[in-house]
Coordinates of C-alpha atoms in Angstrom, one line a residue:
X7 CA 6.7 17.3 -3.5
X8 CA 3.1 16.7 -2.9
X9 CA 1.4 14.7 -5.6
X10 CA -2.4 14.3 -6.2
X11 CA -3.3 10.6 -5.8
X12 CA -5.6 8.9 -8.3
X13 CA -6.6 5.7 -6.5
X14 CA -7.3 3.8 -9.6
X15 CA -4.4 4.9 -11.6
X16 CA -2.2 2.0 -10.5
X17 CA -4.8 -0.6 -11.5
X18 CA -5.4 1.0 -14.8
X19 CA -1.7 1.1 -15.6
X20 CA -1.1 -2.4 -14.6
X21 CA -4.1 -3.6 -16.7
X22 CA -2.8 -1.6 -19.7
X23 CA 0.6 -3.1 -19.5
X24 CA -0.9 -6.6 -19.2
X25 CA -3.1 -6.1 -22.2
X26 CA -0.2 -4.5 -24.2
X27 CA 2.1 -7.6 -23.7
X28 CA -0.6 -10.3 -23.6
X29 CA -0.6 -11.2 -27.2
X30 CA -2.6 -14.1 -28.7
X31 CA -2.0 -17.7 -29.1
X32 CA -0.5 -20.5 -26.8
X33 CA 3.3 -19.4 -26.2
X34 CA 4.3 -22.7 -24.6
X35 CA 2.8 -24.7 -27.5
X36 CA 4.4 -22.5 -30.1
X37 CA 7.8 -22.8 -28.4
X38 CA 7.6 -26.4 -27.9
X39 CA 6.7 -26.9 -31.6
X40 CA 9.4 -24.6 -32.8
X41 CA 12.0 -26.2 -30.6
X42 CA 11.2 -29.6 -32.1
X43 CA 11.6 -28.3 -35.6
X44 CA 14.9 -26.3 -35.2
X45 CA 16.8 -24.9 -32.4
X46 CA 16.9 -21.6 -34.3
X47 CA 14.2 -19.5 -36.0
X48 CA 15.0 -17.1 -38.8
X49 CA 12.9 -14.0 -38.3
X50 CA 11.0 -12.2 -35.4
X51 CA 9.5 -15.2 -33.6
X52 CA 7.7 -13.1 -31.1
X53 CA 6.0 -10.9 -33.8
X54 CA 3.5 -13.6 -34.4
X55 CA 1.8 -13.0 -31.0
X56 CA 1.0 -9.4 -31.8
X57 CA 3.1 -7.7 -29.2
X58 CA 5.6 -4.9 -29.2
X59 CA 9.3 -6.0 -29.1
X60 CA 12.6 -4.1 -29.6
X61 CA 12.9 -5.8 -33.0
X62 CA 9.3 -4.7 -33.8
X63 CA 10.0 -1.1 -33.0
X64 CA 12.8 -1.1 -35.6
X65 CA 11.1 -3.5 -38.0
X66 CA 13.1 -3.9 -41.1
X67 CA 16.2 -2.2 -39.9
X68 CA 18.1 -5.3 -38.5
X69 CA 17.8 -9.2 -39.2
X70 CA 16.2 -11.0 -36.4
X71 CA 16.8 -14.6 -35.1
X72 CA 15.3 -16.6 -32.2
X73 CA 17.1 -19.2 -30.1
X74 CA 15.1 -22.0 -28.2
X75 CA 17.6 -24.3 -26.5
X76 CA 18.9 -23.9 -23.0
X77 CA 22.5 -24.1 -24.0
X78 CA 22.2 -21.5 -26.7
X79 CA 20.4 -19.1 -24.6
X80 CA 23.0 -19.5 -21.8
X81 CA 25.8 -18.9 -24.3
X82 CA 24.3 -15.6 -25.5
X83 CA 23.4 -14.2 -22.1
X84 CA 26.7 -15.0 -20.4
X85 CA 28.8 -13.3 -23.2
X86 CA 28.2 -9.6 -23.0
X87 CA 31.1 -8.9 -25.4
X88 CA 29.7 -10.6 -28.5
X89 CA 25.9 -10.1 -27.6
X90 CA 25.3 -6.5 -26.5
X91 CA 22.4 -4.6 -24.9
X92 CA 23.0 -1.1 -25.9
X93 CA 20.1 -1.1 -28.4
X94 CA 17.7 -1.0 -25.5
X95 CA 18.7 2.8 -25.1
X96 CA 17.0 3.3 -28.5
X97 CA 13.6 2.2 -26.9
X98 CA 13.0 2.1 -23.2
X99 CA 16.3 3.5 -22.4
X100 CA 15.4 6.9 -24.2
X101 CA 13.1 7.5 -21.1
X102 CA 16.2 7.5 -18.8
X103 CA 18.7 9.6 -20.7
X104 CA 20.5 6.5 -21.7
X105 CA 21.4 5.9 -17.9
X106 CA 19.8 2.4 -17.6
X107 CA 21.9 -0.5 -16.6
X108 CA 20.1 -2.8 -18.9
X109 CA 21.2 -0.8 -21.9
X110 CA 24.9 -0.5 -20.9
X111 CA 27.8 -2.7 -22.2
X112 CA 31.5 -3.2 -21.5
X113 CA 33.3 -1.0 -19.0
X114 CA 30.4 1.3 -18.5
X115 CA 28.3 -1.4 -17.4
X116 CA 30.9 -3.0 -15.2
X117 CA 31.6 0.2 -13.3
X118 CA 27.9 1.3 -12.9
X119 CA 26.9 -2.2 -11.8
X120 CA 29.6 -2.1 -9.2
X121 CA 28.3 1.1 -7.8
X122 CA 24.6 -0.3 -7.7
X123 CA 25.2 -3.9 -6.8
X124 CA 26.1 -3.6 -3.0
X125 CA 22.7 -2.1 -2.3
X126 CA 21.1 -5.4 -3.5
X127 CA 23.4 -8.0 -2.3
X128 CA 22.0 -10.8 0.1
X129 CA 24.0 -9.4 3.1
X130 CA 22.2 -6.0 2.6
X131 CA 18.7 -7.1 1.6
X132 CA 18.5 -9.7 4.5
X133 CA 18.5 -6.9 6.9
X134 CA 15.1 -5.9 5.3
X135 CA 13.4 -9.2 5.9
X136 CA 11.8 -8.3 9.2
X137 CA 10.5 -4.8 8.0
X138 CA 9.3 -6.5 4.8
X139 CA 7.3 -9.2 6.9
X140 CA 5.9 -6.5 9.2
X141 CA 4.6 -4.4 6.2
X142 CA 2.9 -7.5 4.8
X143 CA 1.4 -8.6 8.0
X144 CA 0.4 -5.3 9.7
X145 CA -0.3 -3.0 6.8
X146 CA -2.0 -5.5 4.5
X147 CA -3.2 -8.7 6.0
X148 CA -4.4 -7.3 9.3
X149 CA -7.2 -5.6 7.4
X150 CA -7.8 -8.5 5.0
X151 CA -8.3 -11.2 7.7
X152 CA -11.9 -10.4 8.7
X153 CA -13.1 -10.2 5.1
X154 CA -12.8 -14.0 4.6
X155 CA -12.5 -13.4 0.8
X156 CA -10.4 -11.4 -1.6
X157 CA -8.8 -11.1 -5.0
X158 CA -5.1 -11.8 -4.1
X159 CA -3.9 -9.5 -7.0
X160 CA -5.1 -6.5 -4.9
X161 CA -2.7 -7.7 -2.3
X162 CA -0.1 -8.7 -4.8
X163 CA -0.2 -5.3 -6.6
X164 CA 0.1 -3.2 -3.4
X165 CA 2.7 -5.0 -1.3
X166 CA 5.7 -4.8 -3.6
X167 CA 5.2 -1.1 -4.2
X168 CA 4.9 -0.3 -0.5
X169 CA 7.8 -2.5 0.4
X170 CA 10.1 -1.3 -2.5
X171 CA 9.5 2.3 -2.4
X172 CA 10.2 2.4 1.3
X173 CA 13.4 0.2 0.7
X174 CA 14.5 2.6 -2.1
X175 CA 14.3 5.5 0.4
X176 CA 11.2 7.3 -0.3
X177 CA 9.7 9.3 2.5
X178 CA 7.4 7.2 4.7
X179 CA 5.0 10.0 5.5
X180 CA 3.4 10.0 2.0
X181 CA 2.9 6.2 1.5
X182 CA -0.5 6.9 -0.3
X183 CA 1.5 8.5 -3.0
X184 CA 3.5 5.4 -3.7
X185 CA 0.7 4.1 -5.8
X186 CA 0.8 7.0 -8.0
X187 CA 4.5 6.8 -8.5
X188 CA 4.2 3.2 -9.4
X189 CA 1.4 4.0 -12.0
X190 CA 3.9 6.5 -13.6
X191 CA 6.5 3.8 -13.6
X192 CA 4.2 1.4 -15.4
X193 CA 3.4 4.1 -17.9
X194 CA 7.0 4.0 -19.0
X195 CA 6.6 0.2 -19.6
X196 CA 3.5 0.9 -21.6
X197 CA 5.3 3.3 -23.8
X198 CA 6.1 0.7 -26.4
X199 CA 3.0 -0.2 -28.4
X200 CA 2.6 -2.5 -31.4
X201 CA -0.5 -0.6 -32.5
X202 CA 0.6 2.5 -34.4
X203 CA -2.6 4.4 -33.5
X204 CA -1.7 4.0 -29.9
X205 CA 2.0 4.4 -30.1
X206 CA 2.2 8.2 -30.2
X207 CA -0.3 8.5 -27.3
X208 CA 1.4 5.8 -25.2
X209 CA 4.9 7.5 -25.6
X210 CA 3.5 11.0 -24.7
X211 CA 2.0 9.5 -21.6
X212 CA 5.3 7.7 -20.8
X213 CA 7.2 11.1 -21.4
X214 CA 4.9 12.8 -18.8
X215 CA 5.4 10.0 -16.3
X216 CA 9.1 10.0 -16.7
X217 CA 9.3 13.8 -16.1
X218 CA 7.1 13.7 -13.0
X219 CA 9.0 10.7 -11.5
X220 CA 12.2 12.6 -12.1
X221 CA 11.0 15.6 -10.1
X222 CA 9.8 13.4 -7.3
X223 CA 13.0 11.4 -6.9
X224 CA 15.4 14.3 -7.5
X225 CA 13.9 16.2 -4.6
X226 CA 14.4 13.2 -2.4
X227 CA 17.9 12.7 -3.6
X228 CA 19.0 16.3 -3.1
X229 CA 17.4 16.3 0.5
X230 CA 19.1 13.2 1.4
X231 CA 22.5 14.4 0.3
X232 CA 22.1 17.5 2.3
X233 CA 21.4 15.3 5.3
X234 CA 24.6 13.6 4.8
X235 CA 23.3 10.5 2.8
X236 CA 22.2 8.5 5.9
X237 CA 20.3 5.2 5.9
X238 CA 20.7 1.8 4.6
X239 CA 18.0 2.1 1.8
X240 CA 18.9 2.1 -1.8
X241 CA 19.2 5.9 -2.3
X242 CA 21.3 6.1 0.8
X243 CA 23.7 3.3 -0.5
X244 CA 23.9 5.0 -3.9
X245 CA 24.8 8.4 -2.6
X246 CA 27.6 6.9 -0.6
X247 CA 28.8 4.3 -3.2
X248 CA 32.3 4.7 -4.6
X249 CA 34.0 2.5 -7.2
X250 CA 37.6 3.1 -8.3
X251 CA 37.4 6.7 -7.0
X252 CA 34.1 7.5 -8.6
X253 CA 30.8 8.5 -7.0
X254 CA 27.3 9.1 -8.6
X255 CA 26.1 12.6 -8.9
X256 CA 22.4 13.6 -8.0
X257 CA 21.3 13.3 -11.7
X258 CA 22.7 9.8 -12.0
X259 CA 21.2 8.5 -8.7
X260 CA 18.0 10.0 -9.6
X261 CA 17.9 8.5 -13.0
X262 CA 19.0 5.1 -11.9
X263 CA 16.5 5.0 -9.2
X264 CA 13.9 5.9 -11.7
X265 CA 15.0 3.1 -14.0
X266 CA 14.6 0.6 -11.2
X267 CA 10.9 1.4 -10.5
X268 CA 9.1 -0.4 -13.4
X269 CA 10.6 -3.8 -12.3
X270 CA 10.5 -3.1 -8.5
X271 CA 6.8 -3.7 -8.3
X272 CA 5.5 -4.9 -11.6
X273 CA 7.7 -7.9 -12.1
X274 CA 7.4 -9.0 -8.5
X275 CA 3.6 -8.7 -8.7
X276 CA 3.5 -10.8 -11.8
X277 CA 5.8 -13.4 -10.2
X278 CA 3.6 -13.4 -7.1
X279 CA 0.6 -14.1 -9.2
X280 CA 2.2 -17.1 -10.8
X281 CA 3.5 -18.4 -7.5
X282 CA 0.1 -18.3 -5.9
X283 CA -1.8 -19.7 -8.9
X284 CA 0.4 -22.7 -9.0
X285 CA 0.4 -23.1 -5.2
X286 CA -3.5 -23.2 -5.4
X287 CA -4.0 -25.1 -8.4
X288 CA -1.5 -27.9 -8.1
X289 CA -3.2 -30.7 -6.3
X290 CA -1.9 -31.3 -2.7
X291 CA 0.8 -28.6 -3.0
X292 CA -0.6 -26.0 -0.6
X293 CA -1.0 -28.6 2.3
X294 CA 2.6 -29.7 1.7
X295 CA 4.0 -26.0 1.8
X296 CA 1.8 -25.1 4.8
X297 CA 3.3 -27.9 6.8
X298 CA 6.8 -27.5 5.6
X299 CA 7.8 -23.9 5.0
X300 CA 11.4 -25.0 3.8
X301 CA 9.6 -25.7 0.6
X302 CA 8.8 -22.1 0.0
X303 CA 12.1 -21.2 -1.7
X304 CA 11.7 -24.3 -3.9
X305 CA 8.1 -23.1 -4.8
X306 CA 9.5 -19.8 -5.9
X307 CA 12.4 -21.1 -7.8
X308 CA 10.3 -23.7 -9.7
X309 CA 7.7 -21.0 -10.5
X310 CA 10.5 -18.8 -12.0
X311 CA 11.5 -21.8 -14.2
X312 CA 8.0 -22.9 -15.1
X313 CA 6.5 -19.6 -15.7
X314 CA 9.1 -16.8 -16.0
X315 CA 7.6 -13.3 -16.2
X316 CA 9.8 -12.0 -19.0
X317 CA 9.4 -14.7 -21.7
X318 CA 12.5 -13.7 -23.7
X319 CA 15.7 -11.5 -23.6
X320 CA 16.9 -9.5 -26.5
X321 CA 20.6 -9.1 -27.5
X322 CA 22.4 -7.6 -30.6
X323 CA 25.4 -9.4 -32.2
X324 CA 28.6 -7.4 -32.0
X325 CA 30.2 -9.8 -34.5
X326 CA 29.0 -12.4 -37.0
X327 CA 28.3 -15.6 -35.2
X328 CA 27.0 -19.0 -36.0
X329 CA 24.4 -21.3 -34.4
X330 CA 23.5 -24.7 -35.8
X331 CA 24.9 -23.8 -39.2
X332 CA 23.1 -20.6 -39.5
X333 CA 25.2 -17.4 -40.0
X334 CA 23.9 -14.5 -37.9
X335 CA 25.4 -11.2 -39.2
X336 CA 26.8 -8.6 -37.0
X337 CA 24.2 -6.1 -35.9
X338 CA 21.4 -8.6 -35.8
X339 CA 18.8 -9.1 -33.0
X340 CA 18.7 -12.3 -31.2
X341 CA 15.5 -13.3 -29.2
X342 CA 16.7 -15.6 -26.4
X343 CA 13.4 -17.5 -25.7
X344 CA 13.7 -17.9 -22.0
X345 CA 10.3 -19.4 -21.8
X346 CA 11.5 -22.2 -24.1
X347 CA 14.9 -22.7 -22.7
X348 CA 13.5 -23.2 -19.2
X349 CA 11.4 -26.1 -20.6
X350 CA 14.3 -27.6 -22.8
X351 CA 13.8 -31.4 -22.6
X352 CA 17.5 -31.9 -23.0
X353 CA 18.1 -30.2 -19.5
X354 CA 14.9 -30.6 -17.5
X355 CA 13.2 -34.0 -17.1
X356 CA 9.4 -33.7 -17.7
X357 CA 9.8 -30.0 -18.3
X358 CA 6.1 -29.3 -18.7
X359 CA 5.4 -30.7 -15.2
X360 CA 5.5 -28.1 -12.3
X361 CA 7.6 -30.0 -9.8
X362 CA 9.1 -28.2 -6.8
X363 CA 11.1 -31.3 -5.9
X364 CA 13.1 -31.3 -9.1
X365 CA 16.9 -31.1 -8.9
X366 CA 18.0 -27.3 -9.2
X367 CA 19.5 -26.4 -12.5
X368 CA 20.2 -22.8 -14.0
X369 CA 17.1 -21.4 -15.4
X370 CA 16.7 -17.8 -16.8
X371 CA 13.7 -16.3 -15.0
X372 CA 15.8 -13.7 -13.4
X373 CA 18.2 -13.6 -16.5
X374 CA 21.8 -14.8 -16.5
X375 CA 25.2 -13.5 -16.8
X376 CA 26.4 -9.9 -16.4
X377 CA 22.9 -8.5 -16.8
X378 CA 21.3 -10.9 -14.3
X379 CA 18.4 -9.1 -12.4
X380 CA 20.0 -6.8 -9.9
X381 CA 16.9 -6.9 -7.7
X382 CA 16.3 -10.8 -7.6
X383 CA 17.3 -11.2 -3.9
X384 CA 14.8 -8.5 -2.9
X385 CA 12.0 -10.1 -4.9
X386 CA 12.7 -13.5 -3.4
X387 CA 12.5 -12.1 0.1
X388 CA 9.4 -10.3 -0.7
X389 CA 7.7 -13.5 -2.2
X390 CA 9.0 -15.6 0.7
X391 CA 7.4 -13.4 3.3
X392 CA 4.2 -13.0 1.3
X393 CA 3.6 -16.7 1.0
X394 CA 4.5 -17.5 4.6
X395 CA 2.2 -14.7 5.9
X396 CA -0.7 -15.7 3.8
X397 CA -0.5 -19.4 5.0
X398 CA 0.0 -18.2 8.6
X399 CA -2.8 -15.8 8.7
X400 CA -5.5 -17.0 6.3
X401 CA -6.5 -20.5 7.5
X402 CA -7.6 -22.9 4.9
X403 CA -6.7 -20.6 2.0
X404 CA -8.4 -21.8 -1.1
X405 CA -9.7 -20.8 -4.5
X406 CA -13.2 -19.2 -4.5
X407 CA -15.4 -21.6 -6.6
X408 CA -17.7 -18.6 -7.5
X409 CA -14.9 -17.3 -9.9
X410 CA -12.9 -18.8 -12.8
X411 CA -9.7 -20.7 -12.0
X412 CA -6.8 -18.2 -12.4
X413 CA -4.8 -18.6 -15.6
X414 CA -1.2 -17.6 -16.2
X415 CA -0.9 -16.0 -19.6
X416 CA 0.9 -13.4 -21.7
X417 CA 3.3 -13.6 -24.7
X418 CA 5.9 -11.3 -23.2
X419 CA 4.9 -10.6 -19.7
X420 CA 3.4 -13.6 -17.9
X421 CA 1.1 -13.8 -14.9
X422 CA -2.5 -14.2 -13.7
X423 CA -4.9 -11.2 -13.8
X424 CA -7.1 -12.3 -10.9
X425 CA -6.8 -14.9 -8.0
X426 CA -10.2 -15.0 -6.1
X427 CA -9.7 -16.8 -2.7
X428 CA -11.6 -17.7 0.4
X429 CA -10.4 -18.5 3.9
X430 CA -11.9 -19.6 7.2

């Protein structure tokens, strides 16, 4: 299927999502203050920042609570029996015919996750390291090197999309269309709007994007199955996957691949922006990492703790529960404030200090428990390759003093909008 390419569609979609979930106020300060007052907040904590949430979309229908402590967030995220995710199908999941892993619980989640997981395990994704590195160096940085200056966000937006769509199994003869596909995927994320006047328009745009992506992916899936389902990419693995005698049909493969697209580029891009912002603004850090590349994984892990892209995870209580003397009724929403738990003073020493040398402890940037991010290993390889390639090929990489210092912001989805740099 040939698609007309709008060169600026991706940038517009990304900016729209950033604006939608940016919100107002200082999220870290608000969480720090709330955490000091009480480990639990009765009400929709995130609503004060003016961004759409699952609770907000169903305002008034269910009691809502927020948890700030590391141990409490871990308790909820690891227990999928008492704290469920099915409500997601009422919002974002509606775009995927309910076939979205994030919105599944119980046996359905276990069986589908077992079919999807092998395509994203380390032994599989490690095979992609060299191709990813080649794409970054040859398709992107080779053209950038002579420019001596750039906004790294243009690189950060393009690379994950090119890499992930190839690894998913999209045809490589229409790479220029990947950006349009990614723009459609982001339109799905932007379908939730806190502004009622924009809500219907955003949902209509998201519906169109969902339909177009389905057509594109389904065509690829049908063709690949007719070829015998070859290849070690995600679509090939899903077409061959079998769990307890069950295999996925074309509709399921198409819908699951479509549900992976928003995170496959957008989340990695935001993480990249935070990694590079912290690398370039933390005194002396870039010199250390340039000299010792074994620090790159630590840089990534500490960034995911310090500035997680998704600031909270939502769950619904399957039974009445209690936290810190507060009774939470069955059917309530719980906002697990990941951004707060990752800076809990009871777990992390000097939590508001960015320190790549700190002792590794569980943080929740990629989630936790049964619903932990299925693509985290792919994202880490992409980020590792990107940082190493930038340090290898852009000598004396530094911030451009002609532009403002990049800032990591966002009440629900965090990241930097621009990272203007120079190199020799």
